[in-house]
PDB file of N, CA and C in Angstrom:
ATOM      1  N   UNK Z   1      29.023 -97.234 -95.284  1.00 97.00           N
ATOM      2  CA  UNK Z   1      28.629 -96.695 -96.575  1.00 97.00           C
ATOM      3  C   UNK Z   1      29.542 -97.306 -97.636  1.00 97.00           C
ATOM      4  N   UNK Z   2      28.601 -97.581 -98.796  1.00 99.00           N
ATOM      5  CA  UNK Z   2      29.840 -98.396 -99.733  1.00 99.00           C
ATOM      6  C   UNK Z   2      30.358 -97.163-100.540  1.00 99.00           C
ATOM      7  N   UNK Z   3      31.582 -97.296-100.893  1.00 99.00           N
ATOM      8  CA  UNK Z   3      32.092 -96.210-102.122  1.00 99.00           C
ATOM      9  C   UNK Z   3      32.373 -96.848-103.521  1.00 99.00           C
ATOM     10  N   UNK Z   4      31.944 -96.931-104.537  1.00 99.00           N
ATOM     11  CA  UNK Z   4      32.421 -97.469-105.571  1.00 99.00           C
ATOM     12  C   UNK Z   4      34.246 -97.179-106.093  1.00 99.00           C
ATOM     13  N   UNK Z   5      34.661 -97.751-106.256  1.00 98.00           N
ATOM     14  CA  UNK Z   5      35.884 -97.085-106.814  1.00 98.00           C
ATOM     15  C   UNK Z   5      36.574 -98.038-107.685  1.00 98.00           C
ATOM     16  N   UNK Z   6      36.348 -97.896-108.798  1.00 98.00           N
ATOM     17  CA  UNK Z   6      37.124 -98.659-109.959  1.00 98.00           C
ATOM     18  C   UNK Z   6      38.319 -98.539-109.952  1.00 98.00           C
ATOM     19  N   UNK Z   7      39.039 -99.336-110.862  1.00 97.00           N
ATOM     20  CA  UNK Z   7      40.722 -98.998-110.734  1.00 97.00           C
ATOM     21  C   UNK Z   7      41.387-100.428-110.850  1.00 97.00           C
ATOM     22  N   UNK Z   8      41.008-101.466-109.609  1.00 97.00           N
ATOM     23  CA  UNK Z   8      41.976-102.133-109.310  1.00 97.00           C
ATOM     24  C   UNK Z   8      40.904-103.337-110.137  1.00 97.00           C
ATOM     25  N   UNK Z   9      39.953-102.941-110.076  1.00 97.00           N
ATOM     26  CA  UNK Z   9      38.669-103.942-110.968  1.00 97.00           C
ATOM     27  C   UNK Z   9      37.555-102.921-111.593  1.00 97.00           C
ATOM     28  N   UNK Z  10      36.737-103.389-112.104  1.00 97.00           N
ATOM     29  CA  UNK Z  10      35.365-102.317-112.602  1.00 97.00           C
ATOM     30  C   UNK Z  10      34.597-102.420-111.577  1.00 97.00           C
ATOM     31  N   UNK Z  11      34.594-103.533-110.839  1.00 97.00           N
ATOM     32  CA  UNK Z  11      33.636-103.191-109.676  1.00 97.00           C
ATOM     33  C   UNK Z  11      34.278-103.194-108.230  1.00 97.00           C
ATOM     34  N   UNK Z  12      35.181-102.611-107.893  1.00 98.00           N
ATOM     35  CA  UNK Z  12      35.953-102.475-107.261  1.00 98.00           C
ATOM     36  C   UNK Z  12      35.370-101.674-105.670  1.00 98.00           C
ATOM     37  N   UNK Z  13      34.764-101.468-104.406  1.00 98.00           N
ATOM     38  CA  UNK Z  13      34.491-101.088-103.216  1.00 98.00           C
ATOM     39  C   UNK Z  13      35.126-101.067-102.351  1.00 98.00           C
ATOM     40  N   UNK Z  14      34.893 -99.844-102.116  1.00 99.00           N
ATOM     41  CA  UNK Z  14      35.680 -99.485-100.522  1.00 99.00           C
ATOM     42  C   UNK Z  14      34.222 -99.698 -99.564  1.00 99.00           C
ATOM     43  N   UNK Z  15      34.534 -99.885 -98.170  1.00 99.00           N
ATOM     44  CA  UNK Z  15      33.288 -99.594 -97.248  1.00 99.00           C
ATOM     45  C   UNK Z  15      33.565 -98.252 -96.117  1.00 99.00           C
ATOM     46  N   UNK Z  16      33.517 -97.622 -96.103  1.00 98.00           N
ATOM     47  CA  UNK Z  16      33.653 -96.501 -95.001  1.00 98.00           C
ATOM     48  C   UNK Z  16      32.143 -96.217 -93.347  1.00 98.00           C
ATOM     49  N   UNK Z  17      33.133 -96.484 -92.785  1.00 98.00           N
ATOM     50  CA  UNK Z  17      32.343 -96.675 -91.082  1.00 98.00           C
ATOM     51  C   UNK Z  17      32.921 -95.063 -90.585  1.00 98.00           C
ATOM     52  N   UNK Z  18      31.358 -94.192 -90.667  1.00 93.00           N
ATOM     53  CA  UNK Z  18      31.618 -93.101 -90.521  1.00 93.00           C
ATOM     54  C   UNK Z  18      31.867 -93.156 -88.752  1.00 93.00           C
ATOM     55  N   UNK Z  19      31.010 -93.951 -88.169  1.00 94.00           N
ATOM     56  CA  UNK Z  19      31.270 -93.337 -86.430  1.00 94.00           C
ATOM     57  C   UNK Z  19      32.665 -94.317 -86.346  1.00 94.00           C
ATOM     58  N   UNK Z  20      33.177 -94.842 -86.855  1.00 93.00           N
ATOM     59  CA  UNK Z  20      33.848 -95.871 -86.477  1.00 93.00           C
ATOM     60  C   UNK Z  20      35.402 -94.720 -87.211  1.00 93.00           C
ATOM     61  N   UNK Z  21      35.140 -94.060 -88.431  1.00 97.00           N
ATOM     62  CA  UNK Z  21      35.936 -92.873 -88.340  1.00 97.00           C
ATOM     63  C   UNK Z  21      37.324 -93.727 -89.259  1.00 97.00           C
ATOM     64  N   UNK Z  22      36.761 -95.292 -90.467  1.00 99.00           N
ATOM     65  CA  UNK Z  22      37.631 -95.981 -90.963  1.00 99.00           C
ATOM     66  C   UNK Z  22      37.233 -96.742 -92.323  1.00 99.00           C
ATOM     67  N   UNK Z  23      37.701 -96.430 -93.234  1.00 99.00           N
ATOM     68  CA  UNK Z  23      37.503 -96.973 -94.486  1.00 99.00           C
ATOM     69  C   UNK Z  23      38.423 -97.806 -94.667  1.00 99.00           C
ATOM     70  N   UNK Z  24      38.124 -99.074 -94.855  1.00 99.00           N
ATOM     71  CA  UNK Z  24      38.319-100.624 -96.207  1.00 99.00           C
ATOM     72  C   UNK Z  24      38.515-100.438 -97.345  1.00 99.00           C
ATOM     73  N   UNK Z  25      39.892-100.580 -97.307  1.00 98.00           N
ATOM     74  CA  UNK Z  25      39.971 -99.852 -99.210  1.00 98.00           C
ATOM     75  C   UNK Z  25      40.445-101.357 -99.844  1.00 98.00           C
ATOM     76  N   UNK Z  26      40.494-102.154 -99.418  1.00 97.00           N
ATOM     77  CA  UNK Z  26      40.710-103.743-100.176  1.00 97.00           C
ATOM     78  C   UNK Z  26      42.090-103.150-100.835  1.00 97.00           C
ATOM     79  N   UNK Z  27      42.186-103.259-102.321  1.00 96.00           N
ATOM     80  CA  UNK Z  27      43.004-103.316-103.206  1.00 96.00           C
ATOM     81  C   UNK Z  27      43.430-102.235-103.923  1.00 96.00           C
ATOM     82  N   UNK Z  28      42.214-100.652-103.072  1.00 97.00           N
ATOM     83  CA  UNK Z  28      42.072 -99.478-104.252  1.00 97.00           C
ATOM     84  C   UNK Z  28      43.260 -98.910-103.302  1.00 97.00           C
ATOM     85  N   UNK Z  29      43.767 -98.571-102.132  1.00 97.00           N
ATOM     86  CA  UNK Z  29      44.659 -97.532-101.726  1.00 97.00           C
ATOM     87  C   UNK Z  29      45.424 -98.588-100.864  1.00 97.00           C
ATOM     88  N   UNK Z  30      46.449 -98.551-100.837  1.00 97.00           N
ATOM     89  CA  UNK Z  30      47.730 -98.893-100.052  1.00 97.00           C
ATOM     90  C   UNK Z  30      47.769 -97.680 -99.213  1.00 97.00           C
ATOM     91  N   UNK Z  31      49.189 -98.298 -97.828  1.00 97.00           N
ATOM     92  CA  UNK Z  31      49.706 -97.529 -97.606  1.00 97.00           C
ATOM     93  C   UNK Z  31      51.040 -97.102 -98.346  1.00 97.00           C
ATOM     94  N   UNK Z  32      50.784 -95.706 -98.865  1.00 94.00           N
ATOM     95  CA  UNK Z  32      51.895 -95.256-100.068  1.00 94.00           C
ATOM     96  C   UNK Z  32      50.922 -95.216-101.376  1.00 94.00           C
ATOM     97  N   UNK Z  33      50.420 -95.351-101.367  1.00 94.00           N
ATOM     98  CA  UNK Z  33      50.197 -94.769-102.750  1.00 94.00           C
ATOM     99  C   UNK Z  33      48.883 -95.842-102.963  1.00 94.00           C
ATOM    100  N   UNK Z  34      48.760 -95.233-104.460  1.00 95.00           N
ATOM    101  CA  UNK Z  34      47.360 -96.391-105.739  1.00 95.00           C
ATOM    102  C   UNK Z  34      47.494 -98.014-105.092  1.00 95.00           C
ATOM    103  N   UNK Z  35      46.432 -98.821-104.995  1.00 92.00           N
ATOM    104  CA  UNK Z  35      47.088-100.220-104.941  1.00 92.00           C
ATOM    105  C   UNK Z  35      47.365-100.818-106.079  1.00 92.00           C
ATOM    106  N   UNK Z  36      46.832-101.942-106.808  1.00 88.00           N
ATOM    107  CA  UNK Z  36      47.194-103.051-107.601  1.00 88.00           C
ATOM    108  C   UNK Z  36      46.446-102.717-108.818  1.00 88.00           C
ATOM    109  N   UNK Z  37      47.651-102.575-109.649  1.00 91.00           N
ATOM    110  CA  UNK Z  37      46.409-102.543-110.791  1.00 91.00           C
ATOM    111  C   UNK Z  37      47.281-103.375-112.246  1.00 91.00           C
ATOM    112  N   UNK Z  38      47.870-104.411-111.661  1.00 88.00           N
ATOM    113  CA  UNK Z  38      48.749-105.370-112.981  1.00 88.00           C
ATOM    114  C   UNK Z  38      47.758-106.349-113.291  1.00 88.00           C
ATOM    115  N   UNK Z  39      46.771-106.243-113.016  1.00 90.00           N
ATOM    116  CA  UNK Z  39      45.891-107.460-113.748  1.00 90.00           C
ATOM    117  C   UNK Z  39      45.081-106.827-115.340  1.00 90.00           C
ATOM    118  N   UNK Z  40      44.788-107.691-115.858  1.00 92.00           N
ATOM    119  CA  UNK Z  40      43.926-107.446-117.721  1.00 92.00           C
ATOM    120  C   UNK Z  40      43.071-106.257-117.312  1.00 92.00           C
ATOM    121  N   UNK Z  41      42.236-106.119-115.936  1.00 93.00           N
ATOM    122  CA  UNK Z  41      40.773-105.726-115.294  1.00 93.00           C
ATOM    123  C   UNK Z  41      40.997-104.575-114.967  1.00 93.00           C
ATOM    124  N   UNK Z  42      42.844-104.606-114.701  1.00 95.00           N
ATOM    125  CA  UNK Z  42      42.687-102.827-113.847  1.00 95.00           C
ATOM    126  C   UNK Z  42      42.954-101.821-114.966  1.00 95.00           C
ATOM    127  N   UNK Z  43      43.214-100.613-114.096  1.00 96.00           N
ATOM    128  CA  UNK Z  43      43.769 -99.423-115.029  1.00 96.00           C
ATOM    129  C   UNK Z  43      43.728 -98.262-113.726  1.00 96.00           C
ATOM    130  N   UNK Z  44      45.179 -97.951-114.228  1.00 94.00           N
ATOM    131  CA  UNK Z  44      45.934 -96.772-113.415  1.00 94.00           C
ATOM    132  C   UNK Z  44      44.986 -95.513-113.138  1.00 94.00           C
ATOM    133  N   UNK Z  45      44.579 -95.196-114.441  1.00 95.00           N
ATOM    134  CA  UNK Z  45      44.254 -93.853-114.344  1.00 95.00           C
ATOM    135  C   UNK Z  45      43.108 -93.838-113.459  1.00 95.00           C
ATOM    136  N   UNK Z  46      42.285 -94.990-113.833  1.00 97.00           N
ATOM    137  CA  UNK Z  46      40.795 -94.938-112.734  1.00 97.00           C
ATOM    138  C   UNK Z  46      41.176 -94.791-111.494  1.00 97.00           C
ATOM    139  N   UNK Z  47      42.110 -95.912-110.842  1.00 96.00           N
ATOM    140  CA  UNK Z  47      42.326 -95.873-109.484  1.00 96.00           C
ATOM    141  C   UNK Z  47      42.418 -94.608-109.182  1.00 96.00           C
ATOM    142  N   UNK Z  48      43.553 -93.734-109.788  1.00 96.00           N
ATOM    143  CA  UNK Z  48      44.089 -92.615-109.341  1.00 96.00           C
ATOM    144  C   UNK Z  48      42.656 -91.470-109.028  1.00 96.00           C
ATOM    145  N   UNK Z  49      42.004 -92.161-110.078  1.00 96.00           N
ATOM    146  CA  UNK Z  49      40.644 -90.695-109.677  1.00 96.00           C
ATOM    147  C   UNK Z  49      40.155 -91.553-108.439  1.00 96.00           C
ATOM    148  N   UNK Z  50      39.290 -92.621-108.956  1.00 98.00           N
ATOM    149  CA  UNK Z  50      38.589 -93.418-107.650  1.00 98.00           C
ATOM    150  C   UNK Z  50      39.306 -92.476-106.280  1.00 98.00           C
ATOM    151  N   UNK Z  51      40.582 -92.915-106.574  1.00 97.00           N
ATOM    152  CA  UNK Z  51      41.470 -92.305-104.793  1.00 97.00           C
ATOM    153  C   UNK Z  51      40.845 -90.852-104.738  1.00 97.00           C
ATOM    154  N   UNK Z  52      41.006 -89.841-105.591  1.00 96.00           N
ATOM    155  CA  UNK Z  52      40.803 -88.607-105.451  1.00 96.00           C
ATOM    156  C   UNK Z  52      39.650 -88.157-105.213  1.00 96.00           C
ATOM    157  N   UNK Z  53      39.081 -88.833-105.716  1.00 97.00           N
ATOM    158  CA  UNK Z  53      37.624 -87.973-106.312  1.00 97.00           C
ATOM    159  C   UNK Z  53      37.171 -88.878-104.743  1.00 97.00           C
ATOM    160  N   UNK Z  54      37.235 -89.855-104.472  1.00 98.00           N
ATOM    161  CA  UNK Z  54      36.083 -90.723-103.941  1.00 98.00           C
ATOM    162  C   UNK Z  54      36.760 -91.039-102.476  1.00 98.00           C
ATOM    163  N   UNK Z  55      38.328 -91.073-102.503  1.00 98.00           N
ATOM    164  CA  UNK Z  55      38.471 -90.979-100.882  1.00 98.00           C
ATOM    165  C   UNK Z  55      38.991 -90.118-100.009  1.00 98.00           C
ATOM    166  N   UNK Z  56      40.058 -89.561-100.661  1.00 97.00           N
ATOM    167  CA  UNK Z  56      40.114 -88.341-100.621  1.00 97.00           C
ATOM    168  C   UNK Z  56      39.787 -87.351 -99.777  1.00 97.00           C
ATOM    169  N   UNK Z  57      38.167 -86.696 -99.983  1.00 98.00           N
ATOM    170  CA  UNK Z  57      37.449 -86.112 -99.597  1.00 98.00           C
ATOM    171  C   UNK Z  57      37.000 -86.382 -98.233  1.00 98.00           C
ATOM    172  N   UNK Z  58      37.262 -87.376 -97.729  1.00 98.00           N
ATOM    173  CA  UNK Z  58      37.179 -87.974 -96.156  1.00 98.00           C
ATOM    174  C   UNK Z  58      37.987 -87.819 -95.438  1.00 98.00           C
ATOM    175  N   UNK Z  59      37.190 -87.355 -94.101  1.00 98.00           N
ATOM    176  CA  UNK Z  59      38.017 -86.611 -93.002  1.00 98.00           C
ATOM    177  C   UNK Z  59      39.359 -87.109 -92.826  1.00 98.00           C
ATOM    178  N   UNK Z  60      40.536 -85.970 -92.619  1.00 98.00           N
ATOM    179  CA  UNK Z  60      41.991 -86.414 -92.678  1.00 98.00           C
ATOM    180  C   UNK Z  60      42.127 -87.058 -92.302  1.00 98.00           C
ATOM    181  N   UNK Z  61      41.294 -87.458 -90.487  1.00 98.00           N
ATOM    182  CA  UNK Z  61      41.624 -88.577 -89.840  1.00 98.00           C
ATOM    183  C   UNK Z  61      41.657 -89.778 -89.919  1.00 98.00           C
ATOM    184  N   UNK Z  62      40.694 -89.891 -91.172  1.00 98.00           N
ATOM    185  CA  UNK Z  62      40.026 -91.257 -91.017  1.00 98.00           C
ATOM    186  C   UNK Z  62      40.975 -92.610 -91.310  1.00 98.00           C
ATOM    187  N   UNK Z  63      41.377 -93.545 -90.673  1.00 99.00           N
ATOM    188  CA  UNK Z  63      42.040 -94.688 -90.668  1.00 99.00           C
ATOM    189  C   UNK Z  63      41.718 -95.374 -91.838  1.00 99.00           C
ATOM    190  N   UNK Z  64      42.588 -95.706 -92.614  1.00 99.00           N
ATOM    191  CA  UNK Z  64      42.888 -96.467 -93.830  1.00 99.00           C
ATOM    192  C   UNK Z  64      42.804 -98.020 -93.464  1.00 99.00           C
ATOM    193  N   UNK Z  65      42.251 -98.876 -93.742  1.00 98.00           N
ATOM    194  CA  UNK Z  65      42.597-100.480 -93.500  1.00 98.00           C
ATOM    195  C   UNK Z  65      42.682-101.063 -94.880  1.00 98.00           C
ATOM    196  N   UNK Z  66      43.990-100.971 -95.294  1.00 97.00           N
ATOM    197  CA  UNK Z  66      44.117-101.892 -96.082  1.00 97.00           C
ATOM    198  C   UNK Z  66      43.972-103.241 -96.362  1.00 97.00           C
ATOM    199  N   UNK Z  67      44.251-103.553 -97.830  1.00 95.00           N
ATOM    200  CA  UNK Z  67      44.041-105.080 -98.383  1.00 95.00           C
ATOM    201  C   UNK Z  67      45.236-105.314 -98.115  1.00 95.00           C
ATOM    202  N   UNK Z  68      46.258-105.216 -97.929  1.00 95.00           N
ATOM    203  CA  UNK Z  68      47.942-105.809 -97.499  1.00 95.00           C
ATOM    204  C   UNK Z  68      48.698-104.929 -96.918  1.00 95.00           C
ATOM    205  N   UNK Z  69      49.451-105.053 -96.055  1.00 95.00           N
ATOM    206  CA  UNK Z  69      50.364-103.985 -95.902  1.00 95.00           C
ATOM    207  C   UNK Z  69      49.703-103.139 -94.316  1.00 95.00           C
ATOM    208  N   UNK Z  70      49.992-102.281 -93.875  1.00 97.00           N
ATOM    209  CA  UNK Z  70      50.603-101.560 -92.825  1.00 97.00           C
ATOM    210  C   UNK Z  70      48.899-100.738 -93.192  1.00 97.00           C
ATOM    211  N   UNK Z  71      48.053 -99.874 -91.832  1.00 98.00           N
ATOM    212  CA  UNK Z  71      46.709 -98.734 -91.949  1.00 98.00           C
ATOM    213  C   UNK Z  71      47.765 -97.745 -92.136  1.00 98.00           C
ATOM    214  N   UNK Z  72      47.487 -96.778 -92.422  1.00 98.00           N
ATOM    215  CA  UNK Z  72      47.599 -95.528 -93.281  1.00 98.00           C
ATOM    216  C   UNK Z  72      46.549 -94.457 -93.099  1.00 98.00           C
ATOM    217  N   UNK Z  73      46.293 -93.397 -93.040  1.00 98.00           N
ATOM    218  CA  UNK Z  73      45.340 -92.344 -92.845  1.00 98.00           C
ATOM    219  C   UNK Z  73      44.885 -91.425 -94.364  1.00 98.00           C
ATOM    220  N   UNK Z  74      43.889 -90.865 -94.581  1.00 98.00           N
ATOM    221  CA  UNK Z  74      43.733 -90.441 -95.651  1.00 98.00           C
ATOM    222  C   UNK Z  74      44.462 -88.700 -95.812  1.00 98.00           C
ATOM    223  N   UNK Z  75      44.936 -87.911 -94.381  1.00 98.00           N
ATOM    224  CA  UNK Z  75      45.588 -86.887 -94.619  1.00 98.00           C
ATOM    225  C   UNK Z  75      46.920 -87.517 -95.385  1.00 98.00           C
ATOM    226  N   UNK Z  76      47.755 -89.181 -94.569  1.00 97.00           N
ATOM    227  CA  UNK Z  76      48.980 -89.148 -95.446  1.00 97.00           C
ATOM    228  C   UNK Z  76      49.161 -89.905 -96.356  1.00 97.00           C
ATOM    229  N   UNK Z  77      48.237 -90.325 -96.909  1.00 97.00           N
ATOM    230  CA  UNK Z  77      48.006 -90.833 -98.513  1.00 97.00           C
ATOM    231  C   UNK Z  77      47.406 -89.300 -99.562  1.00 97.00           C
ATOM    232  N   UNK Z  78      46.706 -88.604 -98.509  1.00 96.00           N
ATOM    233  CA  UNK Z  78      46.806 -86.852 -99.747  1.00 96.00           C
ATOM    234  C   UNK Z  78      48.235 -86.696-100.139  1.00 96.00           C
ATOM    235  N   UNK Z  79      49.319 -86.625 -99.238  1.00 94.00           N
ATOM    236  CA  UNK Z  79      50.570 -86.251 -99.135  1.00 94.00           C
ATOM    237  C   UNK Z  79      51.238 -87.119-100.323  1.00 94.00           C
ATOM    238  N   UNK Z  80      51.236 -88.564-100.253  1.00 93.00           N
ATOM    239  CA  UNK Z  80      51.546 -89.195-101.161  1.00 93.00           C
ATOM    240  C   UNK Z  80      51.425 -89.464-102.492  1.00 93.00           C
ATOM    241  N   UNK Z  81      49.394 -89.139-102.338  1.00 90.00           N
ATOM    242  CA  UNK Z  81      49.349 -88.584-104.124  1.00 90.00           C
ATOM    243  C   UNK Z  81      49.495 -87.402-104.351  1.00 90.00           C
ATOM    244  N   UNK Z  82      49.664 -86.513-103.639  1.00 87.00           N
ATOM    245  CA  UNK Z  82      50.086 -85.416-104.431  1.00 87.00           C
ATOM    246  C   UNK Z  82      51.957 -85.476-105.269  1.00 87.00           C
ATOM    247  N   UNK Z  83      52.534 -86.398-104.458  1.00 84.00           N
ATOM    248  CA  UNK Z  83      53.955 -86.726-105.387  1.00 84.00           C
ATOM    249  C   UNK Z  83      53.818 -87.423-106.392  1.00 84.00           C
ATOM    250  N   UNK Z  84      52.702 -88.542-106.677  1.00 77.00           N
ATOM    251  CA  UNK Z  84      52.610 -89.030-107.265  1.00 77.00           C
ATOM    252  C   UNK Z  84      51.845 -88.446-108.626  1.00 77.00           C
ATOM    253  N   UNK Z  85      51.484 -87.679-108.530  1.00 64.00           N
ATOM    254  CA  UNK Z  85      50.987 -86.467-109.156  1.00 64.00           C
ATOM    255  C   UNK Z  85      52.137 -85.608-110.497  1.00 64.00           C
ATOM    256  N   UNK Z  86      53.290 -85.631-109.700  1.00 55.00           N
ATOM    257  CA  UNK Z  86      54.113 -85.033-110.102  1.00 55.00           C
ATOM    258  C   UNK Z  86      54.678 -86.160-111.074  1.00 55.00           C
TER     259      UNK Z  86
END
């Protein structure tokens, strides 16, 4: 299933493989936090919803595969934006 999620671009996609129980977040979620958003195209605040609003909501378990860096799960990226929050 594709997810739209702006932030790191305007047209920015995640793909999520529900039996497979793992979302492709390219550039929108790291492990640790928001991903990339120093280019002309991005903007902070979108990512931060994109993450919330749009991945968020997917089962705690589900395996993160990032665009760089180390998988990550979406229960401990909740954990992470919620500091980031603060």
């Amino acid at each position: 299933k594709a997810i739209h999620t702006p932030g790191h671009s305007p047209g920015s996609t995640c793909f999520h493989l529900e039996a497979g129980n793992t979302v492709f977040t390219g550039d929108t979620l790291f492990n640790g936090g928001p991903g990339a958003t120093g280019r002309s195209y991005s903007d902070y605040p979108t990512i931060l919803a994109s993450i919330r609003e749009r991945l968020l909501p997917l089962p705690a378990d589900t395996v993160v595969r990032t665009g760089h860096g180390d998988n990550t799960t979406i229960a401990a990226e909740r954990e992470t934006l919620a500091k980031v929050a603060q």
